[in-house]
Short mmCIF file of C-alpha atoms in Angstrom, two decimals:
data_model
loop_
_atom_site.label_atom_id
_atom_site.label_comp_id
_atom_site.label_asym_id
_atom_site.label_seq_id
_atom_site.Cartn_x
_atom_site.Cartn_y
_atom_site.Cartn_z
CA MET Q 1 29.45 -13.54 20.93
CA SER Q 2 28.01 -11.03 18.49
CA GLU Q 3 28.78 -7.30 19.02
CA THR Q 4 25.67 -5.39 20.07
CA ILE Q 5 24.71 -2.70 17.56
CA GLU Q 6 23.35 0.21 19.45
CA THR Q 7 20.68 2.70 18.09
CA ASP Q 8 17.94 5.07 19.38
CA VAL Q 9 15.46 3.41 16.99
CA LEU Q 10 15.15 0.04 15.48
CA VAL Q 11 12.79 -0.28 12.55
CA ILE Q 12 11.54 -3.82 11.59
CA GLY Q 13 10.84 -3.83 7.91
CA ALA Q 14 12.29 -1.96 4.82
CA GLY Q 15 9.28 -1.62 2.78
CA ILE Q 16 7.41 1.78 2.03
CA ALA Q 17 6.57 2.03 5.91
CA GLY Q 18 9.95 1.31 7.27
CA ALA Q 19 11.94 3.34 4.79
CA GLY Q 20 9.54 6.42 5.04
CA VAL Q 21 9.80 6.58 8.82
CA ALA Q 22 13.48 5.94 8.77
CA ALA Q 23 14.07 8.79 6.44
CA ALA Q 24 11.76 11.07 8.55
CA LEU Q 25 13.38 10.37 11.86
CA ALA Q 26 17.07 10.11 11.13
CA ASP Q 27 17.89 13.84 11.37
CA THR Q 28 17.03 13.61 15.12
CA HIS Q 29 17.50 9.89 16.05
CA SER Q 30 20.10 7.20 15.19
CA VAL Q 31 18.15 4.57 13.30
CA VAL Q 32 18.88 1.00 12.16
CA VAL Q 33 16.29 -0.79 9.84
CA VAL Q 34 16.38 -4.60 9.74
CA GLU Q 35 14.66 -6.54 6.86
CA ARG Q 36 14.05 -10.27 6.82
CA GLU Q 37 14.43 -10.58 3.19
CA SER Q 38 17.45 -10.11 0.76
CA GLN Q 39 16.15 -6.60 -0.40
CA ALA Q 40 14.34 -3.74 0.72
CA GLY Q 41 10.53 -3.57 -0.51
CA TYR Q 42 10.62 -7.40 -1.43
CA HIS Q 43 6.90 -8.01 -0.61
CA SER Q 44 4.05 -5.58 -0.94
CA THR Q 45 6.00 -2.39 -1.82
CA GLY Q 46 7.85 -4.17 -4.63
CA ARG Q 47 4.57 -5.65 -6.02
CA SER Q 48 2.39 -2.69 -5.84
CA ALA Q 49 0.70 -1.12 -8.91
CA ALA Q 50 -0.15 1.96 -7.06
CA ILE Q 51 -2.25 5.02 -8.12
CA PHE Q 52 -2.89 8.15 -6.03
CA ILE Q 53 -6.75 8.68 -5.99
CA PRO Q 54 -7.74 11.47 -3.33
CA ASN Q 55 -11.16 9.96 -3.12
CA TYR Q 56 -9.85 6.27 -2.35
CA GLY Q 57 -10.50 4.59 1.03
CA ASN Q 58 -12.59 5.50 4.11
CA GLU Q 59 -12.56 8.97 5.83
CA VAL Q 60 -9.33 8.41 7.63
CA ILE Q 61 -7.47 7.22 4.42
CA ARG Q 62 -8.84 10.16 2.55
CA GLY Q 63 -7.58 12.50 5.30
CA LEU Q 64 -4.19 10.65 5.08
CA ASN Q 65 -4.37 11.13 1.29
CA ARG Q 66 -4.85 14.98 1.63
CA ALA Q 67 -1.95 15.14 4.01
CA SER Q 68 0.21 13.14 1.70
CA ALA Q 69 -0.56 15.17 -1.46
CA PRO Q 70 1.72 18.11 -1.00
CA MET Q 71 4.76 15.74 -0.88
CA PHE Q 72 3.80 14.19 -3.97
CA HIS Q 73 2.94 17.47 -5.88
CA HIS Q 74 5.98 19.33 -4.54
CA ARG Q 75 8.63 16.82 -4.43
CA ASP Q 76 12.09 17.34 -3.10
CA THR Q 77 13.87 17.14 -6.47
CA GLY Q 78 17.08 16.28 -4.80
CA LEU Q 79 15.62 13.01 -3.47
CA PHE Q 80 13.08 12.53 -6.19
CA PRO Q 81 14.67 13.81 -9.61
CA GLU Q 82 11.78 12.57 -11.57
CA PRO Q 83 8.08 13.31 -11.10
CA LEU Q 84 6.42 10.88 -8.57
CA LEU Q 85 3.05 11.26 -9.96
CA THR Q 86 1.82 10.78 -13.82
CA ALA Q 87 -1.65 11.54 -15.06
CA ARG Q 88 -3.78 8.64 -15.40
CA GLY Q 89 -7.47 9.22 -14.52
CA SER Q 90 -9.71 6.48 -13.04
CA LEU Q 91 -12.80 5.05 -14.80
CA THR Q 92 -15.39 3.07 -12.84
CA VAL Q 93 -17.82 0.98 -14.90
CA ALA Q 94 -20.77 -0.88 -13.79
CA ASP Q 95 -22.99 -3.66 -15.51
CA GLU Q 96 -26.71 -3.71 -14.92
CA ASP Q 97 -26.64 -5.06 -11.54
CA GLY Q 98 -24.08 -2.21 -10.42
CA VAL Q 99 -25.96 0.73 -11.60
CA ALA Q 100 -27.36 1.71 -8.28
CA THR Q 101 -23.89 1.30 -6.66
CA CYS Q 102 -22.15 3.49 -9.33
CA GLU Q 103 -24.91 6.24 -8.78
CA GLU Q 104 -24.17 6.17 -5.02
CA PHE Q 105 -20.43 6.29 -5.76
CA VAL Q 106 -20.93 9.45 -7.80
CA ARG Q 107 -23.34 10.96 -5.17
CA ASP Q 108 -20.95 10.34 -2.20
CA GLY Q 109 -17.73 10.82 -3.76
CA ILE Q 110 -15.46 13.78 -4.02
CA GLY Q 111 -14.24 14.75 -7.56
CA VAL Q 112 -16.34 11.85 -9.04
CA GLU Q 113 -18.18 12.71 -12.40
CA ALA Q 114 -21.02 10.63 -13.92
CA ILE Q 115 -20.20 9.97 -17.64
CA SER Q 116 -21.95 8.51 -20.48
CA VAL Q 117 -21.41 5.03 -21.60
CA ASP Q 118 -20.25 6.52 -24.97
CA LYS Q 119 -17.66 8.65 -23.24
CA ALA Q 120 -16.45 5.47 -21.09
CA LEU Q 121 -16.04 3.48 -24.48
CA SER Q 122 -14.17 6.53 -25.92
CA LEU Q 123 -11.88 6.50 -23.00
CA VAL Q 124 -11.27 2.68 -23.31
CA PRO Q 125 -12.36 1.28 -26.68
CA ILE Q 126 -12.27 -2.35 -25.80
CA LEU Q 127 -15.06 -1.99 -23.12
CA SER Q 128 -18.21 -3.79 -24.16
CA ARG Q 129 -21.43 -1.79 -24.60
CA ASP Q 130 -23.45 -4.74 -23.74
CA TYR Q 131 -21.63 -4.82 -20.43
CA VAL Q 132 -21.33 -1.13 -19.43
CA LYS Q 133 -24.47 0.35 -18.28
CA ALA Q 134 -23.22 3.11 -16.26
CA ALA Q 135 -19.84 4.90 -15.63
CA ALA Q 136 -17.99 7.41 -13.49
CA TYR Q 137 -14.66 9.14 -13.95
CA GLN Q 138 -12.11 10.80 -11.50
CA GLU Q 139 -9.66 12.92 -13.43
CA ASP Q 140 -7.32 13.60 -10.48
CA ALA Q 141 -6.18 9.90 -10.22
CA GLN Q 142 -2.38 9.62 -11.07
CA ASP Q 143 0.12 6.71 -11.29
CA ILE Q 144 2.63 6.63 -8.33
CA ASP Q 145 6.34 5.72 -9.30
CA VAL Q 146 6.72 3.41 -6.36
CA ASN Q 147 10.17 2.54 -6.79
CA ALA Q 148 11.25 6.17 -7.11
CA LEU Q 149 9.56 7.08 -3.97
CA HIS Q 150 10.86 4.01 -1.89
CA GLN Q 151 14.36 4.47 -3.23
CA GLY Q 152 14.34 8.21 -2.57
CA TRP Q 153 13.55 7.55 0.97
CA LEU Q 154 16.13 4.90 1.40
CA ARG Q 155 18.86 7.19 -0.21
CA LYS Q 156 17.71 9.99 2.24
CA ALA Q 157 17.91 7.60 5.25
CA SER Q 158 21.37 6.39 4.21
CA ALA Q 159 22.76 9.90 3.76
CA LEU Q 160 21.56 10.64 7.30
CA GLY Q 161 23.42 7.66 8.68
CA VAL Q 162 20.66 4.93 8.91
CA ARG Q 163 22.01 1.40 8.60
CA LEU Q 164 20.10 -1.16 6.74
CA PHE Q 165 20.59 -4.75 7.39
CA THR Q 166 18.98 -7.33 5.08
CA ASN Q 167 18.72 -11.03 5.72
CA THR Q 168 17.97 -10.15 9.31
CA GLU Q 169 14.88 -11.72 10.87
CA VAL Q 170 14.02 -10.71 14.35
CA THR Q 171 13.89 -13.82 16.46
CA SER Q 172 13.70 -12.68 20.13
CA ALA Q 173 13.62 -9.50 22.15
CA ASN Q 174 14.21 -8.65 25.90
CA ARG Q 175 13.00 -5.64 27.70
CA VAL Q 176 15.87 -3.92 29.55
CA ALA Q 177 16.36 -0.75 31.37
CA GLY Q 178 15.86 2.01 28.90
CA GLY Q 179 14.93 0.05 25.96
CA TRP Q 180 15.40 -3.44 24.22
CA ILE Q 181 17.73 -6.00 23.45
CA VAL Q 182 16.94 -7.73 20.15
CA ASN Q 183 18.27 -10.77 18.38
CA ALA Q 184 17.97 -10.97 14.73
CA SER Q 185 19.72 -13.65 12.74
CA ASP Q 186 23.29 -13.33 13.74
CA LYS Q 187 23.08 -10.08 15.16
CA VAL Q 188 22.16 -8.48 18.40
CA PHE Q 189 20.73 -4.69 18.69
CA SER Q 190 20.17 -2.55 21.53
CA ALA Q 191 17.51 0.08 20.88
CA ARG Q 192 15.44 2.64 22.80
CA ILE Q 193 12.46 2.44 20.67
CA ILE Q 194 11.05 -0.32 18.32
CA ILE Q 195 8.89 0.50 15.22
CA ASN Q 196 6.91 -2.39 13.99
CA ALA Q 197 6.74 -1.88 10.17
CA ALA Q 198 6.85 -5.61 9.43
CA GLY Q 199 3.88 -5.65 6.99
CA ALA Q 200 2.26 -8.89 6.72
CA TRP Q 201 4.35 -10.08 9.61
CA ALA Q 202 3.45 -7.12 11.90
CA ASP Q 203 1.26 -9.27 14.35
CA LEU Q 204 3.94 -11.97 14.45
CA THR Q 205 6.54 -9.40 15.19
CA ALA Q 206 4.40 -7.96 17.97
CA ALA Q 207 4.25 -11.27 19.80
CA ILE Q 208 8.12 -11.46 20.00
CA PHE Q 209 7.98 -8.16 21.98
CA GLY Q 210 5.03 -9.15 24.10
CA ALA Q 211 2.52 -7.02 22.45
CA LYS Q 212 -0.92 -8.42 21.84
CA PRO Q 213 -1.83 -9.05 18.11
CA LEU Q 214 -4.23 -6.48 16.65
CA GLY Q 215 -6.00 -8.85 13.97
CA LEU Q 216 -3.96 -7.68 11.17
CA THR Q 217 -4.74 -9.96 8.31
CA PRO Q 218 -2.64 -10.42 5.01
CA LEU Q 219 -5.02 -10.49 2.00
CA ARG Q 220 -3.66 -11.99 -1.35
CA ARG Q 221 -4.09 -9.99 -4.59
CA SER Q 222 -3.16 -11.20 -7.93
CA ILE Q 223 -2.31 -9.52 -11.19
CA ALA Q 224 -1.92 -10.82 -14.76
CA VAL Q 225 0.28 -8.97 -17.38
CA LEU Q 226 -1.47 -9.06 -20.69
CA PRO Q 227 -0.27 -7.60 -24.03
CA ALA Q 228 -2.10 -4.61 -25.53
CA PRO Q 229 -5.00 -5.72 -27.68
CA ASP Q 230 -4.22 -5.70 -31.46
CA GLY Q 231 -4.63 -2.10 -33.03
CA HIS Q 232 -4.97 -0.42 -29.49
CA ASP Q 233 -2.50 1.91 -27.85
CA THR Q 234 -3.24 1.52 -24.14
CA ARG Q 235 -0.62 4.04 -22.77
CA ASN Q 236 -3.21 6.87 -22.22
CA TRP Q 237 -5.97 4.87 -21.11
CA PRO Q 238 -7.31 5.42 -17.49
CA LEU Q 239 -7.18 2.87 -14.80
CA VAL Q 240 -10.64 0.88 -15.07
CA ASP Q 241 -12.31 -0.88 -12.17
CA ASP Q 242 -15.54 -2.56 -11.79
CA VAL Q 243 -17.79 -0.85 -9.36
CA ASN Q 244 -18.46 -4.04 -7.49
CA GLU Q 245 -14.79 -4.69 -7.43
CA ALA Q 246 -14.96 -7.90 -9.86
CA TRP Q 247 -11.80 -6.89 -11.68
CA TYR Q 248 -9.65 -3.82 -12.55
CA LEU Q 249 -7.46 -3.02 -15.56
CA LYS Q 250 -4.27 -0.78 -15.11
CA PRO Q 251 -2.42 0.20 -18.34
CA ASP Q 252 1.38 -0.03 -17.83
CA GLY Q 253 3.45 1.23 -20.90
CA GLY Q 254 2.26 -1.02 -23.91
CA ARG Q 255 0.65 -3.76 -21.55
CA MET Q 256 -2.26 -4.22 -19.27
CA PHE Q 257 -2.15 -5.34 -15.58
CA VAL Q 258 -5.46 -7.08 -15.10
CA SER Q 259 -6.41 -7.99 -11.49
CA PRO Q 260 -9.34 -10.15 -10.17
CA ALA Q 261 -9.36 -7.77 -7.32
CA ASP Q 262 -8.93 -10.84 -4.91
CA GLU Q 263 -8.85 -10.50 -1.27
CA ILE Q 264 -7.94 -13.87 0.07
CA PRO Q 265 -6.98 -14.23 3.72
CA VAL Q 266 -3.58 -15.98 4.01
CA GLU Q 267 -0.83 -16.46 6.35
CA PRO Q 268 2.28 -14.22 6.00
CA HIS Q 269 4.42 -15.66 3.13
CA ASP Q 270 6.13 -15.06 -0.19
CA ALA Q 271 2.81 -14.74 -2.09
CA TYR Q 272 2.06 -16.62 -5.29
CA VAL Q 273 -0.67 -16.71 -7.79
CA ASP Q 274 -3.68 -19.13 -7.37
CA ASP Q 275 -4.18 -20.14 -10.93
CA MET Q 276 -8.00 -20.76 -10.41
CA ILE Q 277 -8.59 -17.47 -8.63
CA LEU Q 278 -6.70 -15.56 -11.61
CA ALA Q 279 -8.47 -17.58 -14.25
CA GLU Q 280 -11.87 -16.67 -12.70
CA GLY Q 281 -10.90 -12.99 -12.50
CA LEU Q 282 -9.77 -12.98 -15.97
CA TYR Q 283 -13.13 -14.64 -17.21
CA ARG Q 284 -15.06 -11.68 -15.43
CA PHE Q 285 -12.81 -9.33 -17.16
CA GLU Q 286 -13.51 -10.77 -20.66
CA GLN Q 287 -17.22 -10.45 -20.00
CA ALA Q 288 -16.79 -6.66 -19.70
CA VAL Q 289 -14.47 -6.28 -22.90
CA THR Q 290 -14.73 -7.10 -26.61
CA VAL Q 291 -11.31 -8.77 -26.76
CA PRO Q 292 -10.43 -12.21 -25.53
CA VAL Q 293 -7.52 -12.90 -23.17
CA ASN Q 294 -5.35 -14.97 -25.43
CA ARG Q 295 -2.08 -14.86 -23.58
CA VAL Q 296 -0.69 -14.02 -20.23
CA GLU Q 297 2.58 -12.70 -20.33
CA ARG Q 298 3.51 -13.06 -16.62
CA SER Q 299 1.62 -12.90 -13.43
CA TRP Q 300 2.28 -12.28 -9.56
CA ALA Q 301 0.49 -11.84 -6.20
CA GLY Q 302 1.24 -9.57 -3.29
CA LEU Q 303 -0.15 -9.21 0.32
CA ARG Q 304 -2.15 -6.26 1.29
CA THR Q 305 -2.40 -6.29 5.01
CA PHE Q 306 -5.45 -4.83 6.59
CA ALA Q 307 -6.54 -4.04 10.28
CA PRO Q 308 -10.11 -5.17 11.10
CA ASP Q 309 -11.49 -1.78 10.33
CA ARG Q 310 -9.53 -1.50 7.29
CA THR Q 311 -7.65 1.50 8.60
CA PRO Q 312 -3.79 1.70 9.24
CA VAL Q 313 -2.44 1.56 12.65
CA ALA Q 314 0.23 4.26 13.72
CA GLY Q 315 0.98 4.64 17.46
CA PHE Q 316 2.60 3.47 20.55
CA ASP Q 317 1.25 0.21 21.92
CA ASP Q 318 -0.69 0.94 25.16
CA SER Q 319 0.75 -2.03 27.05
CA VAL Q 320 4.19 -2.51 25.91
CA ASP Q 321 6.53 0.51 26.40
CA ASP Q 322 8.46 1.83 23.50
CA PHE Q 323 6.98 -0.42 21.00
CA PHE Q 324 5.45 1.64 18.06
CA TRP Q 325 3.14 0.21 15.41
CA LEU Q 326 3.26 1.19 11.85
CA ALA Q 327 1.29 -1.33 10.06
CA GLY Q 328 -2.15 -2.26 8.47
CA GLN Q 329 -1.78 0.05 5.51
CA GLY Q 330 -3.54 -2.41 3.22
CA GLY Q 331 -4.01 -1.27 -0.36
CA TYR Q 332 -3.35 2.29 0.67
CA GLY Q 333 0.29 2.15 1.94
CA ILE Q 334 2.09 3.88 -0.94
CA GLN Q 335 -0.18 6.82 -1.26
CA THR Q 336 -0.41 7.56 2.53
CA SER Q 337 3.14 6.95 3.33
CA PRO Q 338 4.18 10.45 3.20
CA ALA Q 339 1.59 11.50 6.07
CA LEU Q 340 2.09 8.08 8.14
CA SER Q 341 5.93 8.61 7.93
CA ALA Q 342 5.58 12.25 9.12
CA LEU Q 343 3.07 11.27 11.79
CA ALA Q 344 5.22 8.37 13.17
CA ALA Q 345 8.27 10.63 13.37
CA ALA Q 346 6.23 13.32 15.18
CA LEU Q 347 4.87 10.98 17.68
CA ILE Q 348 8.24 9.23 18.45
CA ARG Q 349 9.72 12.73 18.79
CA GLY Q 350 6.97 13.54 21.32
CA ARG Q 351 5.92 16.42 19.17
CA ALA Q 352 2.47 17.35 17.79
CA PRO Q 353 1.63 15.99 14.52
CA ASP Q 354 0.56 18.07 11.54
CA ALA Q 355 -2.63 19.80 12.24
CA ASN Q 356 -4.51 18.11 9.54
CA VAL Q 357 -3.69 14.58 10.73
CA GLU Q 358 -3.95 15.25 14.46
CA PRO Q 359 -7.81 14.52 14.37
CA LEU Q 360 -7.24 11.20 12.91
CA LEU Q 361 -4.92 9.89 15.81
CA SER Q 362 -7.54 8.10 17.95
CA ARG Q 363 -8.68 6.34 14.73
CA LEU Q 364 -5.11 5.34 13.89
CA SER Q 365 -4.00 4.24 17.38
CA PRO Q 366 -3.53 0.53 18.17
CA ALA Q 367 -5.39 1.44 21.40
CA ARG Q 368 -8.61 1.13 19.45
CA PHE Q 369 -8.30 -2.66 19.28
CA THR Q 370 -6.79 -3.19 22.61
CA SER Q 371 -8.24 -0.81 25.14
CA HIS Q 372 -11.68 -1.44 26.71
CA PRO Q 373 -14.17 0.96 28.44
#
């Protein structure tokens, strides 16, 4: 019979959510993290081309962005020796059908400036004048070094005594006095509190603990890596996205990441590219630029898991004791992770969260899906 591994908190999932909350909690609680894959951050975290855009997302996301910004801008250099953010900028373009949407984006956005078509083409010279009829720019958009952020939190967690078990998938759980007994692969864990940071598998994980699913949906997104166009240095180009989310371009070194901005509902799995979806997206991209797509160096897909209202879930389940949700971060999980990690740690400690985040609690709580008037 396996020896029971005892801990205050068992975190399920070692992506950005699980690593962040483990690092945030471990100075007051013993913490164990279990990860079903062979390495931490194998799925969404490891496949994210993240960018920090304060104006990105709905009202709740923007609040989390603001609360996360200080950690990015004033990082702990012991954990993160190199900067977590690098200047990038974000350019939004519109064809004739998207002009009104682009005008609305400028009007309603914060830090969004309308710019001329000439200015847009000077920033990204391969854009087609025949396609671009309106443009907007966000100067404060910055690249996030996702690996540095994730690894820094894993190092902090490890230094505080957190144990990480990979290749360890939760298969069953039983409620006992004062906590949980959890079977995972060939191991048994005893924990007082469970944190469900299982990403695309969060609803399936919840069912193991007797919690109702929240309707979390993994959405597949694809990316193609293209060489820089001949005669162009892409390194200082901004991120470029179509205002109607038909495609986006993110420079990376001397290459270009081009995505069809697809959101295809799928079951939780090791995501792979649908060649037809990628080809359709690259065709839309070609209509917006003056260079053809002659070669795809490589491609990949990842899962972005959303709650029904496209807002993350952070809080204790209202029906199952000592079961905490930290899931549904969608496409915002990297840039909101500092705020969500601190919030989760505060709630688990029974303390008040940051004053800037506290007004968001009811809109983050899982009870918004399971409670009825």
